[in-house]
mmCIF file of C-alpha atoms in Angstrom:
data_model
loop_
_atom_site.group_PDB
_atom_site.id
_atom_site.type_symbol
_atom_site.label_atom_id
_atom_site.label_comp_id
_atom_site.label_asym_id
_atom_site.label_seq_id
_atom_site.Cartn_x
_atom_site.Cartn_y
_atom_site.Cartn_z
ATOM 1 C CA MET I 25 159.116 122.336 115.112
ATOM 2 C CA ARG I 26 160.154 122.351 110.956
ATOM 3 C CA VAL I 27 160.528 119.322 109.636
ATOM 4 C CA ILE I 28 161.983 117.776 105.955
ATOM 5 C CA MET I 29 160.159 114.404 104.242
ATOM 6 C CA ALA I 30 162.380 113.468 101.562
ATOM 7 C CA GLY I 31 161.267 111.041 99.390
ATOM 8 C CA LEU I 32 158.311 110.164 99.039
ATOM 9 C CA GLY I 33 157.613 106.533 97.691
ATOM 10 C CA ASP I 34 155.355 104.078 98.806
ATOM 11 C CA ILE I 35 155.989 103.896 102.156
ATOM 12 C CA ALA I 36 156.214 107.998 102.954
ATOM 13 C CA ARG I 37 153.369 107.304 101.615
ATOM 14 C CA LYS I 38 151.469 104.977 103.674
ATOM 15 C CA ALA I 39 153.249 105.332 106.755
ATOM 16 C CA TYR I 40 154.728 108.580 106.769
ATOM 17 C CA LEU I 41 152.503 111.190 105.244
ATOM 18 C CA PRO I 42 149.388 110.405 107.148
ATOM 19 C CA VAL I 43 150.891 110.437 110.683
ATOM 20 C CA LEU I 44 153.195 113.989 110.407
ATOM 21 C CA ALA I 45 150.469 115.850 108.183
ATOM 22 C CA ALA I 46 148.988 114.594 111.581
ATOM 23 C CA THR I 47 151.170 116.074 114.244
ATOM 24 C CA PRO I 48 150.593 118.702 116.142
ATOM 25 C CA GLY I 49 153.252 121.209 116.198
ATOM 26 C CA ILE I 50 155.656 121.145 112.886
ATOM 27 C CA GLU I 51 155.741 122.647 109.528
ATOM 28 C CA LEU I 52 156.189 119.956 107.793
ATOM 29 C CA HIS I 53 158.135 120.832 103.886
ATOM 30 C CA LEU I 54 158.045 117.984 100.934
ATOM 31 C CA VAL I 55 160.810 117.244 99.164
ATOM 32 C CA THR I 56 160.351 115.200 95.823
ATOM 33 C CA ARG I 57 162.408 115.169 92.365
ATOM 34 C CA ASP I 58 158.620 113.723 90.397
ATOM 35 C CA ARG I 59 156.172 117.119 90.498
ATOM 36 C CA ALA I 60 153.154 115.581 89.907
ATOM 37 C CA VAL I 61 153.868 113.421 92.735
ATOM 38 C CA LEU I 62 154.783 116.596 94.755
ATOM 39 C CA ALA I 63 151.209 118.593 93.733
ATOM 40 C CA ALA I 64 149.155 115.819 94.149
ATOM 41 C CA LEU I 65 150.500 115.049 98.063
ATOM 42 C CA GLY I 66 150.887 118.761 98.768
ATOM 43 C CA ALA I 67 147.144 118.732 97.386
ATOM 44 C CA THR I 68 145.886 115.788 99.305
ATOM 45 C CA TYR I 69 147.835 116.500 103.029
ATOM 46 C CA ARG I 70 147.521 120.959 102.545
ATOM 47 C CA ILE I 71 151.324 121.291 102.710
ATOM 48 C CA ALA I 72 152.239 124.318 101.156
ATOM 49 C CA HIS I 73 155.557 123.854 101.012
ATOM 50 C CA LEU I 74 156.392 121.782 98.487
ATOM 51 C CA HIS I 75 160.377 120.765 96.946
ATOM 52 C CA ASP I 76 161.539 119.766 93.793
ATOM 53 C CA SER I 77 165.061 118.482 95.598
ATOM 54 C CA LEU I 78 167.071 118.803 98.326
ATOM 55 C CA ASP I 79 169.311 120.741 98.112
ATOM 56 C CA SER I 80 166.745 123.692 97.292
ATOM 57 C CA ALA I 81 164.697 122.416 100.764
ATOM 58 C CA LEU I 82 168.197 123.389 102.539
ATOM 59 C CA SER I 83 168.612 126.434 100.617
ATOM 60 C CA ALA I 84 165.145 128.175 101.627
ATOM 61 C CA ALA I 85 165.303 126.894 105.216
ATOM 62 C CA ARG I 86 166.869 125.295 108.355
ATOM 63 C CA PHE I 87 164.974 122.964 110.016
ATOM 64 C CA ASP I 88 165.156 120.535 113.136
ATOM 65 C CA ALA I 89 164.582 117.457 111.727
ATOM 66 C CA ALA I 90 164.138 115.299 108.485
ATOM 67 C CA PHE I 91 162.857 112.129 107.039
ATOM 68 C CA VAL I 92 164.609 110.253 104.579
ATOM 69 C CA HIS I 93 162.455 107.681 103.142
ATOM 70 C CA SER I 94 164.875 107.972 99.522
ATOM 71 C CA ALA I 95 165.992 104.309 98.448
ATOM 72 C CA THR I 96 168.762 102.219 100.267
ATOM 73 C CA PRO I 97 171.836 103.400 97.504
ATOM 74 C CA ALA I 98 171.044 106.790 98.105
ATOM 75 C CA HIS I 99 171.209 107.182 101.723
ATOM 76 C CA PRO I 100 174.498 107.765 103.195
ATOM 77 C CA GLU I 101 174.467 110.948 101.178
ATOM 78 C CA MET I 102 170.959 112.190 102.069
ATOM 79 C CA VAL I 103 171.461 111.581 106.061
ATOM 80 C CA GLU I 104 175.463 112.790 105.634
ATOM 81 C CA THR I 105 173.911 116.465 103.615
ATOM 82 C CA LEU I 106 171.262 116.661 106.590
ATOM 83 C CA LEU I 107 172.756 116.263 109.602
ATOM 84 C CA GLY I 108 175.488 118.988 108.258
ATOM 85 C CA HIS I 109 172.525 121.555 107.956
ATOM 86 C CA GLY I 110 171.720 120.848 111.443
ATOM 87 C CA ALA I 111 168.858 118.694 111.437
ATOM 88 C CA ALA I 112 167.963 115.144 113.355
ATOM 89 C CA VAL I 113 167.420 112.119 111.067
ATOM 90 C CA LEU I 114 165.237 109.119 110.587
ATOM 91 C CA VAL I 115 165.953 107.232 107.842
ATOM 92 C CA ASP I 116 164.371 103.717 106.231
ATOM 93 C CA LYS I 117 166.385 100.675 106.934
ATOM 94 C CA PRO I 118 168.427 100.578 106.634
ATOM 95 C CA LEU I 119 170.758 102.981 107.764
ATOM 96 C CA ALA I 120 173.559 102.141 105.163
ATOM 97 C CA ASP I 121 174.082 98.650 103.100
ATOM 98 C CA THR I 122 177.108 97.765 104.359
ATOM 99 C CA PHE I 123 178.656 98.541 107.786
ATOM 100 C CA ASP I 124 181.795 100.803 107.008
ATOM 101 C CA ALA I 125 178.917 103.496 105.622
ATOM 102 C CA ALA I 126 176.394 102.789 108.519
ATOM 103 C CA ALA I 127 179.172 103.482 110.941
ATOM 104 C CA ARG I 128 180.474 106.826 109.456
ATOM 105 C CA LEU I 129 177.199 107.816 109.774
ATOM 106 C CA VAL I 130 177.224 107.099 113.376
ATOM 107 C CA ASP I 131 180.038 108.604 113.589
ATOM 108 C CA LEU I 132 178.947 111.912 111.655
ATOM 109 C CA ALA I 133 175.934 112.335 114.018
ATOM 110 C CA HIS I 134 178.059 111.968 117.312
ATOM 111 C CA ARG I 135 180.878 114.305 116.330
ATOM 112 C CA GLN I 136 177.926 116.661 115.028
ATOM 113 C CA ARG I 137 175.314 116.056 119.048
ATOM 114 C CA ARG I 138 172.739 115.414 116.446
ATOM 115 C CA LEU I 139 170.168 112.902 117.214
ATOM 116 C CA LEU I 140 170.912 110.094 114.572
ATOM 117 C CA ALA I 141 167.445 106.818 114.731
ATOM 118 C CA ILE I 142 166.154 104.789 112.176
ATOM 119 C CA GLY I 143 163.172 103.391 111.450
ATOM 120 C CA PHE I 144 162.373 100.412 112.956
ATOM 121 C CA ASN I 145 159.077 101.247 113.186
ATOM 122 C CA ARG I 146 158.567 96.881 115.210
ATOM 123 C CA ARG I 147 160.143 98.129 118.046
ATOM 124 C CA PHE I 148 156.705 100.597 118.675
ATOM 125 C CA ALA I 149 154.491 97.856 117.210
ATOM 126 C CA PRO I 150 152.058 97.208 120.765
ATOM 127 C CA ASP I 151 152.020 93.956 120.047
ATOM 128 C CA TYR I 152 155.597 93.446 120.269
ATOM 129 C CA ALA I 153 156.598 96.107 122.363
ATOM 130 C CA ALA I 154 154.429 94.614 125.179
ATOM 131 C CA LEU I 155 156.160 90.976 124.972
ATOM 132 C CA ARG I 156 159.126 92.886 126.492
ATOM 133 C CA SER I 157 157.497 92.823 129.925
ATOM 134 C CA GLU I 158 156.765 88.704 129.195
ATOM 135 C CA PRO I 159 159.306 86.311 130.233
ATOM 136 C CA ARG I 160 161.102 85.855 127.906
ATOM 137 C CA ALA I 161 163.498 82.040 127.203
ATOM 138 C CA PHE I 162 162.862 81.345 123.864
ATOM 139 C CA MET I 163 162.041 82.985 120.673
ATOM 140 C CA LEU I 164 161.153 82.711 117.281
ATOM 141 C CA MET I 165 160.581 85.138 114.823
ATOM 142 C CA GLN I 166 159.298 84.131 110.942
ATOM 143 C CA LYS I 167 159.254 86.297 107.697
ATOM 144 C CA HIS I 168 158.196 84.461 104.828
ATOM 145 C CA ARG I 169 158.708 86.240 100.984
ATOM 146 C CA HIS I 170 156.611 84.367 97.813
ATOM 147 C CA ALA I 171 159.310 83.609 94.963
ATOM 148 C CA GLN I 172 161.897 86.746 95.819
ATOM 149 C CA PRO I 173 165.103 84.866 96.216
ATOM 150 C CA ASP I 174 167.912 88.682 95.414
ATOM 151 C CA THR I 175 171.253 89.556 96.236
ATOM 152 C CA PRO I 176 172.108 88.508 99.789
ATOM 153 C CA ARG I 177 172.991 91.948 100.652
ATOM 154 C CA ARG I 178 169.778 92.983 99.528
ATOM 155 C CA VAL I 179 167.412 90.558 101.371
ATOM 156 C CA VAL I 180 169.933 90.916 104.297
ATOM 157 C CA PHE I 181 169.910 94.894 104.555
ATOM 158 C CA ASP I 182 166.825 95.945 102.569
ATOM 159 C CA ASP I 183 164.439 93.304 105.054
ATOM 160 C CA PHE I 184 166.133 90.152 107.254
ATOM 161 C CA ILE I 185 166.849 93.321 109.021
ATOM 162 C CA HIS I 186 163.852 93.560 110.786
ATOM 163 C CA VAL I 187 164.619 90.575 111.925
ATOM 164 C CA VAL I 188 167.536 91.031 113.143
ATOM 165 C CA ASP I 189 166.837 94.053 115.418
ATOM 166 C CA THR I 190 163.485 93.025 117.152
ATOM 167 C CA LEU I 191 165.332 89.834 118.674
ATOM 168 C CA ARG I 192 168.065 91.903 119.892
ATOM 169 C CA PHE I 193 165.513 94.566 121.495
ATOM 170 C CA LEU I 194 163.208 91.890 122.869
ATOM 171 C CA ALA I 195 166.719 89.360 123.439
ATOM 172 C CA PRO I 196 166.223 89.739 127.755
ATOM 173 C CA GLY I 197 170.158 89.653 128.204
ATOM 174 C CA PRO I 198 172.759 90.399 126.769
ATOM 175 C CA ILE I 199 173.704 87.914 123.254
ATOM 176 C CA ALA I 200 177.155 85.756 123.336
ATOM 177 C CA ARG I 201 176.595 83.497 120.816
ATOM 178 C CA THR I 202 175.324 84.353 117.253
ATOM 179 C CA GLN I 203 175.205 81.272 114.475
ATOM 180 C CA ILE I 204 174.410 82.541 110.612
ATOM 181 C CA GLU I 205 173.512 79.698 108.301
ATOM 182 C CA THR I 206 172.250 80.500 104.294
ATOM 183 C CA ILE I 207 171.230 78.880 101.415
ATOM 184 C CA VAL I 208 172.040 79.904 97.776
ATOM 185 C CA ARG I 209 171.741 78.869 94.809
ATOM 186 C CA ASP I 210 172.701 80.353 91.543
ATOM 187 C CA GLY I 211 174.151 83.983 93.353
ATOM 188 C CA LEU I 212 170.321 84.478 94.838
ATOM 189 C CA LEU I 213 169.646 84.104 98.123
ATOM 190 C CA SER I 214 166.837 82.291 99.270
ATOM 191 C CA GLY I 215 167.038 80.879 102.865
ATOM 192 C CA ILE I 216 168.054 82.454 106.112
ATOM 193 C CA THR I 217 168.851 81.027 110.140
ATOM 194 C CA LEU I 218 170.161 83.107 112.511
ATOM 195 C CA THR I 219 170.641 81.831 116.404
ATOM 196 C CA LEU I 220 171.400 84.428 119.058
ATOM 197 C CA ALA I 221 172.294 82.780 122.425
ATOM 198 C CA GLY I 222 172.386 84.937 126.708
ATOM 199 C CA ASP I 223 173.036 83.451 129.951
ATOM 200 C CA GLY I 224 168.939 81.841 130.160
ATOM 201 C CA HIS I 225 167.129 82.856 127.004
ATOM 202 C CA HIS I 226 167.633 82.049 123.238
ATOM 203 C CA ALA I 227 166.061 83.432 120.043
ATOM 204 C CA ILE I 228 165.836 81.815 116.252
ATOM 205 C CA GLY I 229 165.167 84.662 113.357
ATOM 206 C CA THR I 230 164.712 82.910 110.213
ATOM 207 C CA MET I 231 163.606 84.017 106.454
ATOM 208 C CA GLN I 232 162.401 81.739 103.386
ATOM 209 C CA ARG I 233 162.261 83.973 100.046
ATOM 210 C CA GLU I 234 160.703 81.036 98.118
ATOM 211 C CA SER I 235 157.337 80.640 100.751
ATOM 212 C CA GLY I 236 154.313 79.934 99.364
ATOM 213 C CA LEU I 237 153.158 83.153 100.886
ATOM 214 C CA ASP I 238 154.662 86.569 102.488
ATOM 215 C CA GLU I 239 153.757 86.628 106.192
ATOM 216 C CA GLU I 240 155.795 87.620 109.689
ATOM 217 C CA ARG I 241 155.320 85.253 112.497
ATOM 218 C CA LEU I 242 156.668 85.809 116.675
ATOM 219 C CA ASP I 243 156.833 83.761 119.058
ATOM 220 C CA VAL I 244 157.636 83.551 122.766
ATOM 221 C CA ILE I 245 157.460 80.923 125.098
ATOM 222 C CA ALA I 246 158.343 79.924 129.160
ATOM 223 C CA ALA I 247 156.661 79.834 132.546
ATOM 224 C CA GLY I 248 154.201 77.304 131.000
ATOM 225 C CA ARG I 249 153.002 80.239 128.182
ATOM 226 C CA ARG I 250 153.658 81.453 124.312
ATOM 227 C CA ARG I 251 152.405 83.926 122.479
ATOM 228 C CA SER I 252 152.470 84.370 119.186
ATOM 229 C CA VAL I 253 151.623 87.540 116.918
ATOM 230 C CA LEU I 254 150.914 86.811 112.901
ATOM 231 C CA ASN I 255 151.290 89.718 111.235
ATOM 232 C CA LEU I 256 151.457 92.571 113.617
ATOM 233 C CA SER I 257 147.729 92.525 114.139
ATOM 234 C CA GLU I 258 146.975 88.878 115.361
ATOM 235 C CA THR I 259 147.611 87.477 118.979
ATOM 236 C CA ARG I 260 147.649 84.359 120.351
ATOM 237 C CA ASP I 261 147.532 83.184 123.617
ATOM 238 C CA GLN I 262 148.376 79.858 125.529
ATOM 239 C CA ALA I 263 148.156 79.146 128.968
ATOM 240 C CA GLY I 264 146.482 75.669 129.171
ATOM 241 C CA THR I 265 144.229 77.665 127.387
ATOM 242 C CA ASP I 266 143.421 79.343 123.979
ATOM 243 C CA THR I 267 143.079 82.609 123.439
ATOM 244 C CA HIS I 268 142.983 84.790 120.060
ATOM 245 C CA ALA I 269 142.799 88.800 119.380
ATOM 246 C CA ARG I 270 143.045 90.534 116.838
ATOM 247 C CA ARG I 271 143.200 94.504 115.706
ATOM 248 C CA GLY I 272 140.447 96.850 116.201
ATOM 249 C CA ASP I 273 137.920 97.366 112.879
ATOM 250 C CA TRP I 274 139.435 100.624 114.163
ATOM 251 C CA THR I 275 142.766 100.541 114.757
ATOM 252 C CA PRO I 276 144.614 102.781 112.317
ATOM 253 C CA VAL I 277 147.256 100.183 109.941
ATOM 254 C CA THR I 278 150.070 102.713 110.975
ATOM 255 C CA ARG I 279 149.311 102.980 115.067
ATOM 256 C CA GLN I 280 148.876 98.724 113.987
ATOM 257 C CA ARG I 281 152.602 98.536 112.704
ATOM 258 C CA GLY I 282 154.191 101.390 115.395
ATOM 259 C CA PHE I 283 154.305 103.538 113.028
ATOM 260 C CA GLU I 284 152.913 106.624 114.658
ATOM 261 C CA ALA I 285 154.499 105.849 118.057
ATOM 262 C CA MET I 286 157.909 105.928 116.092
ATOM 263 C CA CYS I 287 157.595 108.949 114.749
ATOM 264 C CA ALA I 288 155.957 110.557 118.212
ATOM 265 C CA ASP I 289 159.150 109.582 119.830
ATOM 266 C CA PHE I 290 161.489 110.554 117.486
ATOM 267 C CA LEU I 291 160.368 114.358 117.687
ATOM 268 C CA ALA I 292 160.506 114.006 120.449
ATOM 269 C CA GLY I 293 164.188 113.110 121.244
ATOM 270 C CA VAL I 294 164.864 116.078 118.871
ATOM 271 C CA ARG I 295 162.956 118.304 121.898
ATOM 272 C CA GLU I 296 165.364 117.241 123.831
ATOM 273 C CA ALA I 297 168.665 116.649 122.592
ATOM 274 C CA ARG I 298 168.801 112.830 123.208
ATOM 275 C CA PRO I 299 172.403 111.749 121.515
ATOM 276 C CA THR I 300 172.594 109.059 119.186
ATOM 277 C CA ALA I 301 172.332 105.396 120.273
ATOM 278 C CA ALA I 302 174.935 104.874 118.525
ATOM 279 C CA GLU I 303 175.876 101.238 119.790
ATOM 280 C CA ASP I 304 172.290 99.867 118.887
ATOM 281 C CA ILE I 305 172.447 101.264 116.246
ATOM 282 C CA LEU I 306 176.021 99.572 115.174
ATOM 283 C CA ALA I 307 174.890 96.018 116.931
ATOM 284 C CA THR I 308 172.265 95.918 114.176
ATOM 285 C CA HIS I 309 174.153 96.453 111.315
ATOM 286 C CA ARG I 310 177.110 94.623 112.057
ATOM 287 C CA LEU I 311 175.086 91.169 112.430
ATOM 288 C CA CYS I 312 173.544 91.932 109.080
ATOM 289 C CA GLU I 313 177.013 91.604 107.454
ATOM 290 C CA ASP I 314 178.243 89.278 109.494
ATOM 291 C CA ILE I 315 174.884 87.216 107.771
ATOM 292 C CA VAL I 316 175.696 88.902 104.046
ATOM 293 C CA ARG I 317 179.195 87.760 104.638
ATOM 294 C CA HIS I 318 178.779 83.877 104.972
ATOM 295 C CA ALA I 319 176.368 84.183 101.918
ATOM 296 C CA GLU I 320 178.528 85.687 99.592
ATOM 297 C CA ALA I 321 181.637 83.088 101.202
ATOM 298 C CA ILE I 322 178.456 80.504 99.911
ATOM 299 C CA THR I 323 179.009 81.533 96.502
ATOM 300 C CA ARG I 324 182.826 82.370 95.819
#
């Protein structure tokens, strides 16, 4: 399978490149305009196929799959180009930073009959994925940042989207009711609280951008038990007793945070000609657009 990775920034280098470079059965091509970075990573991972533009790569070869790790504003054009050249695409979240742009790309993938997937690695993180087999009457997910208020669209689509998608993924039944609260000061979003509720379950997701520390915590409560996952690497179970467990010293971060399983699942989907999960992708981006509009209404 011929695979192209476009964009070699921090997340690509830390999370995706170590996984794909070690994946058997693929011919990996790298693309970035930074020729020094391109040469260095090619040498480090012994990758021979290096390109300084997406156009030159697409003119040189036809690709079965693509991983897009460019900045968010570049996602729509890049994804559209790759889908148009017949490649299945996995793109870092978000697909686009507006619901309308995301919907156009999902529609294009549907018409091209190509798999389009989003890099929601928390769906594949072992400690989160294991919760799907647990009772989930109540969930509380907190993802905080230290002193990082920012524009509503950037906060929601580039960061809080993980909270939105994780709670949707873990919801044990249909979501019937949604409530949004935001805190905006001088046009900058500093706090979000999202409530999702359905028959017999509800979930709260919150982010404070003026917190004392960067942290992520997920709590699930049901049937006399509480399970907590801290920073995707430590679990705590309380059911009459209190039990702690943490990531093994030799467990790779890419495995603990779900990147290994996510990449493997996407490549399997390409081989199987799996269809795009259109409604799933759009539901997450639609909720994000609703949160942005709530926050922007406060600034008017």
